[in-house]
Short mmCIF file of C-alpha atoms in Angstrom, two decimals:
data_model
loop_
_atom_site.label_atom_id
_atom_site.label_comp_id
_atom_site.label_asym_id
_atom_site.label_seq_id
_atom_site.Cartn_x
_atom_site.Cartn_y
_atom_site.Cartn_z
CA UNK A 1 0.00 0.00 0.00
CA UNK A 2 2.83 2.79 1.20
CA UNK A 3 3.95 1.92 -3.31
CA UNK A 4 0.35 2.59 -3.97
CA UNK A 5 0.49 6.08 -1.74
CA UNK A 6 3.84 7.00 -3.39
CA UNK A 7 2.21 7.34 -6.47
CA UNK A 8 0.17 10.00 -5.61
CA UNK A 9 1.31 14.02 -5.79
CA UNK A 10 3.54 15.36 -2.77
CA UNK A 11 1.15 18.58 -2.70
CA UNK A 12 -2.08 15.85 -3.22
CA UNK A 13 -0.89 13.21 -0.63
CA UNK A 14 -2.52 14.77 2.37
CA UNK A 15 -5.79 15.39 1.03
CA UNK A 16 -6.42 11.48 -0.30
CA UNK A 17 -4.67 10.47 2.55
CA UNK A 18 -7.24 12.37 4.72
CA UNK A 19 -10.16 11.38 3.42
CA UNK A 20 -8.90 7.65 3.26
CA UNK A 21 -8.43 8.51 7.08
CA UNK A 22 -11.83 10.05 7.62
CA UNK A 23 -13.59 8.05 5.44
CA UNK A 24 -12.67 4.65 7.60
CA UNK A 25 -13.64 6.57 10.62
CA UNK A 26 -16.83 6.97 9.37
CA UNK A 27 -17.70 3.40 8.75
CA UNK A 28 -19.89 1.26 10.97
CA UNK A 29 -18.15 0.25 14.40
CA UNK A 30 -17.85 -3.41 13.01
CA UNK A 31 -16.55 -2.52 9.58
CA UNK A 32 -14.08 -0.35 12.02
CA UNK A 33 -13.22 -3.24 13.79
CA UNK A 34 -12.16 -5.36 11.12
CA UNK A 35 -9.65 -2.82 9.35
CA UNK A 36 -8.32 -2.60 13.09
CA UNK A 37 -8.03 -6.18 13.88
CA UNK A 38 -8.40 -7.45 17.10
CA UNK A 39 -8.72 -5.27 20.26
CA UNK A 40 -4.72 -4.99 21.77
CA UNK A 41 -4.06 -5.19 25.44
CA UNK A 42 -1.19 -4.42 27.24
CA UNK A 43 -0.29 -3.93 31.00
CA UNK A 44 -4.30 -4.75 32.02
CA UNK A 45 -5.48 -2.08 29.98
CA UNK A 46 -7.12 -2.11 26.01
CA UNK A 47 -6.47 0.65 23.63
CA UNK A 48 -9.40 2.70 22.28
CA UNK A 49 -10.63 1.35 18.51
CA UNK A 50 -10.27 4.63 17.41
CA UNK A 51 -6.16 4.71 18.27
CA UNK A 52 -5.66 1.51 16.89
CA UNK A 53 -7.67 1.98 14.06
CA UNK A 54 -5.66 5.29 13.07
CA UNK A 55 -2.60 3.36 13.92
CA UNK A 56 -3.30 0.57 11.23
CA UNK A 57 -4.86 3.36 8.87
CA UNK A 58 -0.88 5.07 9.20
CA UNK A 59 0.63 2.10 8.69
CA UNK A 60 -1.20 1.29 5.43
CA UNK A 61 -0.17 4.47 4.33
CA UNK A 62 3.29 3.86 5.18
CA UNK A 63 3.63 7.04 7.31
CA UNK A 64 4.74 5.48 10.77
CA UNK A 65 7.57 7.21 11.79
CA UNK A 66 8.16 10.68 13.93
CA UNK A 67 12.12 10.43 13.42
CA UNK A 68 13.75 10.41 10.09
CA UNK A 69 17.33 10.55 10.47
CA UNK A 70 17.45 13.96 9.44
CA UNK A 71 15.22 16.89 10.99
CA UNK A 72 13.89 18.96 8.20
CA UNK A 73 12.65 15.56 6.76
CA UNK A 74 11.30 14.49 10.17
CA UNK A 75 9.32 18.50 10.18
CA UNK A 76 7.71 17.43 6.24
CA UNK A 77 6.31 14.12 7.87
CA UNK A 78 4.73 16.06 10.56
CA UNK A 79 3.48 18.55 8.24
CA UNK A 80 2.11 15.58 6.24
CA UNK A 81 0.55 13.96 9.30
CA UNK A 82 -0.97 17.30 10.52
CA UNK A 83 -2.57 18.01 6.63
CA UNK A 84 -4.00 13.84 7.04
CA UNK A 85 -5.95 14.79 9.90
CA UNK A 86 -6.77 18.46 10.24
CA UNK A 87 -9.74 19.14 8.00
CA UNK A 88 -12.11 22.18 8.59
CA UNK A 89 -11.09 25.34 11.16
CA UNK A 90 -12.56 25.30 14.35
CA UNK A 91 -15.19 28.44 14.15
CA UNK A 92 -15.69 30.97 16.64
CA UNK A 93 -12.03 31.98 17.29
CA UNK A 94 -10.03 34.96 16.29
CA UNK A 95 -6.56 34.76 16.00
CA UNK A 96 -3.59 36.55 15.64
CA UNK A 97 -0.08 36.64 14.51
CA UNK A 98 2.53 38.23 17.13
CA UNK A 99 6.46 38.27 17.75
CA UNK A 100 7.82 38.01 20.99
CA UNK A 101 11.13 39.68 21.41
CA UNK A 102 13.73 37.82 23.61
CA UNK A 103 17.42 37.93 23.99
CA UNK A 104 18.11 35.20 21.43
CA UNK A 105 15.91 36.90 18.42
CA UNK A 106 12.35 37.22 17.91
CA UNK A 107 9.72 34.10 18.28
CA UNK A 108 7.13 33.58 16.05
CA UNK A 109 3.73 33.41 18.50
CA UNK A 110 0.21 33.11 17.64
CA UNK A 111 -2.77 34.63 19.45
CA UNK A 112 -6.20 32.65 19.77
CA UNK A 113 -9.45 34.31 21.60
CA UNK A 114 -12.74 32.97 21.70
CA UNK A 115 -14.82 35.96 19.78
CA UNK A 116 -17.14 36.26 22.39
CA UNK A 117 -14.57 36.22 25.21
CA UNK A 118 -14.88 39.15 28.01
CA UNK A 119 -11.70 40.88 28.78
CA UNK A 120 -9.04 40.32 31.24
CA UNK A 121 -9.93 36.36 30.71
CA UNK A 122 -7.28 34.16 31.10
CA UNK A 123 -4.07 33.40 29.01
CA UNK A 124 -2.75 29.96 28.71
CA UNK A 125 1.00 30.39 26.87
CA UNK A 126 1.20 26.96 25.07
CA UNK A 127 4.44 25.53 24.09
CA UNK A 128 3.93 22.43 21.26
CA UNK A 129 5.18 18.97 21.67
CA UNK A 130 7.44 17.10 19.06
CA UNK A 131 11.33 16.42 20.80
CA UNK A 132 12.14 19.69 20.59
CA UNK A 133 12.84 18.78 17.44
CA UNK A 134 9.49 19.04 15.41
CA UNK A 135 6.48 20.27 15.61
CA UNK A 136 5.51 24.17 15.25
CA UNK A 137 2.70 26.78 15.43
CA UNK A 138 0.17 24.78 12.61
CA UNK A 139 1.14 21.31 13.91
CA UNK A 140 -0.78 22.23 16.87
CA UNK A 141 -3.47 24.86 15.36
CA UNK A 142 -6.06 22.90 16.05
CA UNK A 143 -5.67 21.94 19.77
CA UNK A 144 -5.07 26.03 20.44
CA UNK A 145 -8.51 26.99 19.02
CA UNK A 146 -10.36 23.74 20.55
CA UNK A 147 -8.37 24.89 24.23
CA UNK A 148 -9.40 28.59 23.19
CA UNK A 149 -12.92 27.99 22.38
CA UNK A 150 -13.73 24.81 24.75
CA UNK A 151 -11.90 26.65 28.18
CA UNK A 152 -12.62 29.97 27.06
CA UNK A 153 -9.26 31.20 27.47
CA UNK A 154 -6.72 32.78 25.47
CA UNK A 155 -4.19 30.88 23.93
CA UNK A 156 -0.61 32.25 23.11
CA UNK A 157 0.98 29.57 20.99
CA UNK A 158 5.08 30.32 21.19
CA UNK A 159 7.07 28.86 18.01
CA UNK A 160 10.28 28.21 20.12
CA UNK A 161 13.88 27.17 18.93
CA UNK A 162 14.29 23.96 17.69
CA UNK A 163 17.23 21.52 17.59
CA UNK A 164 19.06 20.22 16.75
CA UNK A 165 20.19 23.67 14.95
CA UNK A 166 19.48 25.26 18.72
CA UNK A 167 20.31 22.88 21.24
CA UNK A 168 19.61 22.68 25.27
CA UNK A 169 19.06 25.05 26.47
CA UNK A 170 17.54 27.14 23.74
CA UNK A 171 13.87 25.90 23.96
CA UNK A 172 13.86 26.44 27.90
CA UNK A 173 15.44 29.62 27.52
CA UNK A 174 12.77 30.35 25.08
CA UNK A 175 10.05 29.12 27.05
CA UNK A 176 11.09 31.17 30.15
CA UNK A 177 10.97 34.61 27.91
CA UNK A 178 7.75 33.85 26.32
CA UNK A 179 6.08 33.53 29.70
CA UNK A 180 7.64 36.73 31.15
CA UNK A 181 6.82 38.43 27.87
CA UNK A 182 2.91 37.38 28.46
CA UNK A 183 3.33 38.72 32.21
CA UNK A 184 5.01 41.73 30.97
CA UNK A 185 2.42 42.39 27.89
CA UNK A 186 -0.75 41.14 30.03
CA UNK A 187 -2.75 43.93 29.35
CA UNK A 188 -1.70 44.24 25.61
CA UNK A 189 -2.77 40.22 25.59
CA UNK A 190 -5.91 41.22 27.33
CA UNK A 191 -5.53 39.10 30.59
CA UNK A 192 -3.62 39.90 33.91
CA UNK A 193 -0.84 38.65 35.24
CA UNK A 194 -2.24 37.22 37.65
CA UNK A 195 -4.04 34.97 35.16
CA UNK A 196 -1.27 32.95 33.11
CA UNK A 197 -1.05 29.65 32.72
CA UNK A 198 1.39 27.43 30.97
CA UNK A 199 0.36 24.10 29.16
CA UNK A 200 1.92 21.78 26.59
CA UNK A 201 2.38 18.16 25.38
CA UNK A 202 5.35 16.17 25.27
CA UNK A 203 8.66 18.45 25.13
CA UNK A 204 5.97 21.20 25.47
CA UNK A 205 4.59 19.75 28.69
CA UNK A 206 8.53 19.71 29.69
CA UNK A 207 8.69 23.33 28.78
CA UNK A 208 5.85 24.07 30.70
CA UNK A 209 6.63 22.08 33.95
CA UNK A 210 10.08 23.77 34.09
CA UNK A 211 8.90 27.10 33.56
CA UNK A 212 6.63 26.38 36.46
CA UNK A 213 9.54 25.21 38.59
CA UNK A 214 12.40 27.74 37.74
CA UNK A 215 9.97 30.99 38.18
CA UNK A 216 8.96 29.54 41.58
CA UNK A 217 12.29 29.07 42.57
CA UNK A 218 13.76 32.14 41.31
CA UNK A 219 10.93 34.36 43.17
CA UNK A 220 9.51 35.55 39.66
CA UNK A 221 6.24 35.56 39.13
CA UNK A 222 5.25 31.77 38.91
CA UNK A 223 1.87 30.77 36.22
CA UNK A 224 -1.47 30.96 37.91
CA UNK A 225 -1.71 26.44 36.40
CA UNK A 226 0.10 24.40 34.50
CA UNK A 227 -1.20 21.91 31.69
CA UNK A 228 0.80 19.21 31.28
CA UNK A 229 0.00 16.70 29.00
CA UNK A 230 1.67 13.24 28.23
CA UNK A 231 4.73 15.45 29.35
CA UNK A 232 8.70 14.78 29.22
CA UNK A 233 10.18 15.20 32.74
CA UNK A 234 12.89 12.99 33.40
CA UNK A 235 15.71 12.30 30.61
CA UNK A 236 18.10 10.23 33.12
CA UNK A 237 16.04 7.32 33.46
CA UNK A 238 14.46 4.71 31.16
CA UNK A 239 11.01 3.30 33.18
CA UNK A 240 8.62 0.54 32.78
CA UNK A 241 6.08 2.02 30.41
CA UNK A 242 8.84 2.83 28.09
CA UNK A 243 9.57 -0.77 27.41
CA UNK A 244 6.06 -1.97 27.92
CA UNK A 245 4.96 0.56 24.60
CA UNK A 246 8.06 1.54 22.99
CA UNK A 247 7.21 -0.18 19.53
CA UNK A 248 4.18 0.16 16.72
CA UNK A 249 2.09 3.06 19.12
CA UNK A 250 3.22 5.95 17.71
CA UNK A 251 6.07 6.98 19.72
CA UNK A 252 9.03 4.59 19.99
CA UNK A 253 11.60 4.03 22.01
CA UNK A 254 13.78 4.82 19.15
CA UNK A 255 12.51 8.44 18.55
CA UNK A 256 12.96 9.00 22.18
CA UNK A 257 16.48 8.22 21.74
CA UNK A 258 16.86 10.70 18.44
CA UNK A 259 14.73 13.38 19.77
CA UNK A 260 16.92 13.55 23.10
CA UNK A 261 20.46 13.09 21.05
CA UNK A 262 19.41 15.79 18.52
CA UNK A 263 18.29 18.53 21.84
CA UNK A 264 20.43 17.59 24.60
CA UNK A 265 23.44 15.85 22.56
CA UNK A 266 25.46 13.04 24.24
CA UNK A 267 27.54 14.91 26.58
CA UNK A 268 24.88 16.98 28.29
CA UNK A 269 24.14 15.79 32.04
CA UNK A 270 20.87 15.10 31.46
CA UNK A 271 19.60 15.31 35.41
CA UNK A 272 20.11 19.42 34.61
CA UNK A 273 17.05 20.58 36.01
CA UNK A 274 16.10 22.24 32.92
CA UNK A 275 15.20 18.93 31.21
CA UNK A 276 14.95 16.19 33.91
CA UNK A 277 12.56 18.49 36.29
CA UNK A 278 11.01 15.27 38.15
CA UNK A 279 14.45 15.09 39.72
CA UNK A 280 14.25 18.36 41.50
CA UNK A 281 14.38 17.91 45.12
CA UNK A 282 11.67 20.38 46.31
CA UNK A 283 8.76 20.95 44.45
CA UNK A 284 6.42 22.94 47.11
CA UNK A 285 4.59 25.91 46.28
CA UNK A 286 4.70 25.38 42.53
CA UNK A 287 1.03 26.18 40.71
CA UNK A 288 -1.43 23.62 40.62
CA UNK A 289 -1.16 21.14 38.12
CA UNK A 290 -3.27 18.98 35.97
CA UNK A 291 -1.16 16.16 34.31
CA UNK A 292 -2.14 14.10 31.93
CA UNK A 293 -1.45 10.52 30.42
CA UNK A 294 -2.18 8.22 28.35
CA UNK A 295 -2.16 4.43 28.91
CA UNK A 296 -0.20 3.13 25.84
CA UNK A 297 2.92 6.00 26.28
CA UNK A 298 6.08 5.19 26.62
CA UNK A 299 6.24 8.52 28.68
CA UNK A 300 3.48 7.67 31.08
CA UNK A 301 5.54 6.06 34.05
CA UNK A 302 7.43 9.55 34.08
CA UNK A 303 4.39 11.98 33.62
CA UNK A 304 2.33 10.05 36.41
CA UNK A 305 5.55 9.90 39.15
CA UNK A 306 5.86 13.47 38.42
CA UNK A 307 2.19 14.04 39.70
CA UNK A 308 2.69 12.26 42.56
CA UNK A 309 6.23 14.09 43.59
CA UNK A 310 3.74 17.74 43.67
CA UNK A 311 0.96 16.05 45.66
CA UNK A 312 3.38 14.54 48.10
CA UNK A 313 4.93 18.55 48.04
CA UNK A 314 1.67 19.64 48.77
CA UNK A 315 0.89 21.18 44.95
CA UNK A 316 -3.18 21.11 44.19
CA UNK A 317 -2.84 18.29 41.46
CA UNK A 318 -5.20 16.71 38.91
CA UNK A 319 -3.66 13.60 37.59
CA UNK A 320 -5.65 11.92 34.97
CA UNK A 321 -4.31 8.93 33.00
CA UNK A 322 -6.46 8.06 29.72
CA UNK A 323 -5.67 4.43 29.58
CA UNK A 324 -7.31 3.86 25.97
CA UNK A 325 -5.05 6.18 24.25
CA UNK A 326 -1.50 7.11 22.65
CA UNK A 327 1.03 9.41 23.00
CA UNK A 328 0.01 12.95 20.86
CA UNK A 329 -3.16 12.18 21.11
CA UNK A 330 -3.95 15.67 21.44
CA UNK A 331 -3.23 16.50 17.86
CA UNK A 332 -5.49 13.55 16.83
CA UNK A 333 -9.29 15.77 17.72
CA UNK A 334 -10.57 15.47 14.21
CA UNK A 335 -9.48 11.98 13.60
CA UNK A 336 -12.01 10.02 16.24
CA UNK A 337 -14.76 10.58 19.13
CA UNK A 338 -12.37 9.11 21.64
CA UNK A 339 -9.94 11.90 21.32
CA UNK A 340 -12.42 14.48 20.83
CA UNK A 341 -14.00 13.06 24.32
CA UNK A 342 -10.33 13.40 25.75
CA UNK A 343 -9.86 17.05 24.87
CA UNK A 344 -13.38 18.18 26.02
CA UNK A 345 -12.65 16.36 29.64
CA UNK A 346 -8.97 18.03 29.54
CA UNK A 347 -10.36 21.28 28.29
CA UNK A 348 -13.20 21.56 31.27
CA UNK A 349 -10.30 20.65 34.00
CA UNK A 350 -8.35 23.47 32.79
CA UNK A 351 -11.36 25.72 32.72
CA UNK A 352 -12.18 24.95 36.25
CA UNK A 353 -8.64 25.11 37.33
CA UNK A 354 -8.01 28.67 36.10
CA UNK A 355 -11.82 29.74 37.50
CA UNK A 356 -10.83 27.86 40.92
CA UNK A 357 -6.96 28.92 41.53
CA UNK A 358 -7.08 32.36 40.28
CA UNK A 359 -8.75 35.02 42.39
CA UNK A 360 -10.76 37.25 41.07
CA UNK A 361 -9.83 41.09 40.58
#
């Protein structure tokens, strides 16, 4: 089938592909079934029909892989994969281009408000996942207007520097002036400081944990919450879930290992609190957290030790594994009603955790 695909048009690919994708998601629950074959569990837990049946739809098409050997080519997949299963703009949300200055150069950033949202509302500064490596301000279009829309908040999407042309620390360095930018600009952004949250999935969900840490512990002003989903916070170690889901779910254990070689290269400690945050020793007084995971991720073990490390500090913490789904399944909304569930349960947390933890002015 992946001969079949290569016949068709670079610039066309995405669009058959996508309504291959959609089409098959449309079918019957039994005629769903089938394509997906039988129902896989792992570690006492099954893994939605919808993941698995966009997991065998990808490999059909021959487009399995996150990590390509080379980076630019590993960005065009993603691109690809984003064009499969985006289709139609979310409605009801205005949005924005901006640059954020910093002392490295200017970041691309994109504004998203929900057109009938009241101002002073809050501001959630998103950092995308993808290794540091991948991913950029379209990958993750989608999941900024559904957060936007869905939480009613603002969403500041930050197109940070990537490696492996800018290594560690350039994404957390990033990360750290995009938030102080949104503190600094509140009123311009049409919240208050007061009401800034971070979120992110993956190396985003890094990027947001340790900009939640190193504020805190550097007396700056610290994010009102922090979204972290399916997030990368501990580069030393290699745990359970890791070898328990490292092959044919998306993620591999092999893309783990390029992603971290191409950001942190192989002679960076990689217990640096900058990356490896779980290790920290003290964690109190950071903002309340709702972490997220899903069941078939090689980076669960990690995300769900990390929410137990802030509720043993003391931090308010949601933790919330999704044990029928797949690492990035965040970026999947448009492909199946089990992700689209996901979001909407994510999306109403972080609503009531903003209403909840931030006081009102």
């Amino acid at each position: 089938m992946s001969k079949v695909v290569e016949l068709i048009p670079p610039r066309l690919r995405p669009r058959v592909l996508g309504a291959g994708l959609h089409a098959a998601f449309a079918l019957p629950r039994p005629l769903r079934r089938a394509i997906a074959g039988a129902p896989l569990r792992l570690d006492g837990q099954e893994l939605s029909l919808d993941a698995q049946l966009l997991l065998k739809m990808q490999k059909i098409s021959g487009s399995t892989r996150l990590s390509a050997g080379a980076a630019e080519l590993s960005r065009a997949l993603m691109a690809q994969s984003t064009g499969i299963v985006d289709r139609a703009q979310l409605p009801g949300v205005a949005v924005g281009e901006r640059t954020i200055p910093t002392p490295n150069g200017e970041l691309a950033a994109r504004l998203y408000r929900p057109q009938d949202l009241t101002e002073h509302s809050p501001l959630l500064v998103f950092f995308h996942g993808g290794g540091w490596v991948i991913g950029d301000l379209d990958s993750h279009d989608d999941l900024c207007r559904f957060f936007a829309k869905t939480a009613g908040v603002r969403v500041l999407s930050v197109d940070y520097r990537l490696a492996p042309e800018d290594r560690f620390p350039a994404a957390f360095d990033d990360a750290m002036a995009a938030f102080r930018y949104a503190v600094d600009k509140a009123g311009e952004l049409g919240t208050r400081p007061d009401r800034i949250a971070v979120g992110g999935d993956s190396a985003g969900g890094n990027l947001a944990a340790t900009v939640s840490y190193h504020t805190t512990r550097q007396g700056e002003r610290k994010p009102a919450f922090q979204l972290l989903m399916y997030p990368a916070v501990d580069a030393s170690v290699r745990r359970r879930s890791r070898e328990l889901f490292g092959e044919g779910l998306l993620l591999t254990d092999g893309d783990m290992d390029w992603f971290l070689d191409q950001y942190a290269g192989p002679a960076l400690d990689r217990t640096d609190l900058r990356l490896s945050v779980l290790l920290a020793d003290d964690l109190s007084d950071l903002p309340p957290a709702h972490v997220v995971t899903a069941g078939f991720d090689p980076l669960r073990d990690e995300g769900e030790a990390y929410a137990q490390r802030l509720a043993e500090a003391g931090v308010p913490v949601v933790a919330r594994r999704f044990d029928d789904l797949i690492h990035g399944f965040g970026n999947l909304r448009q492909a199946g009603t089990r992700f689209n569930e996901a979001l909407s349960e994510i999306a109403g947390t972080l609503r009531a955790g903003l209403s909840l933890n931030v006081p009102a002015k």
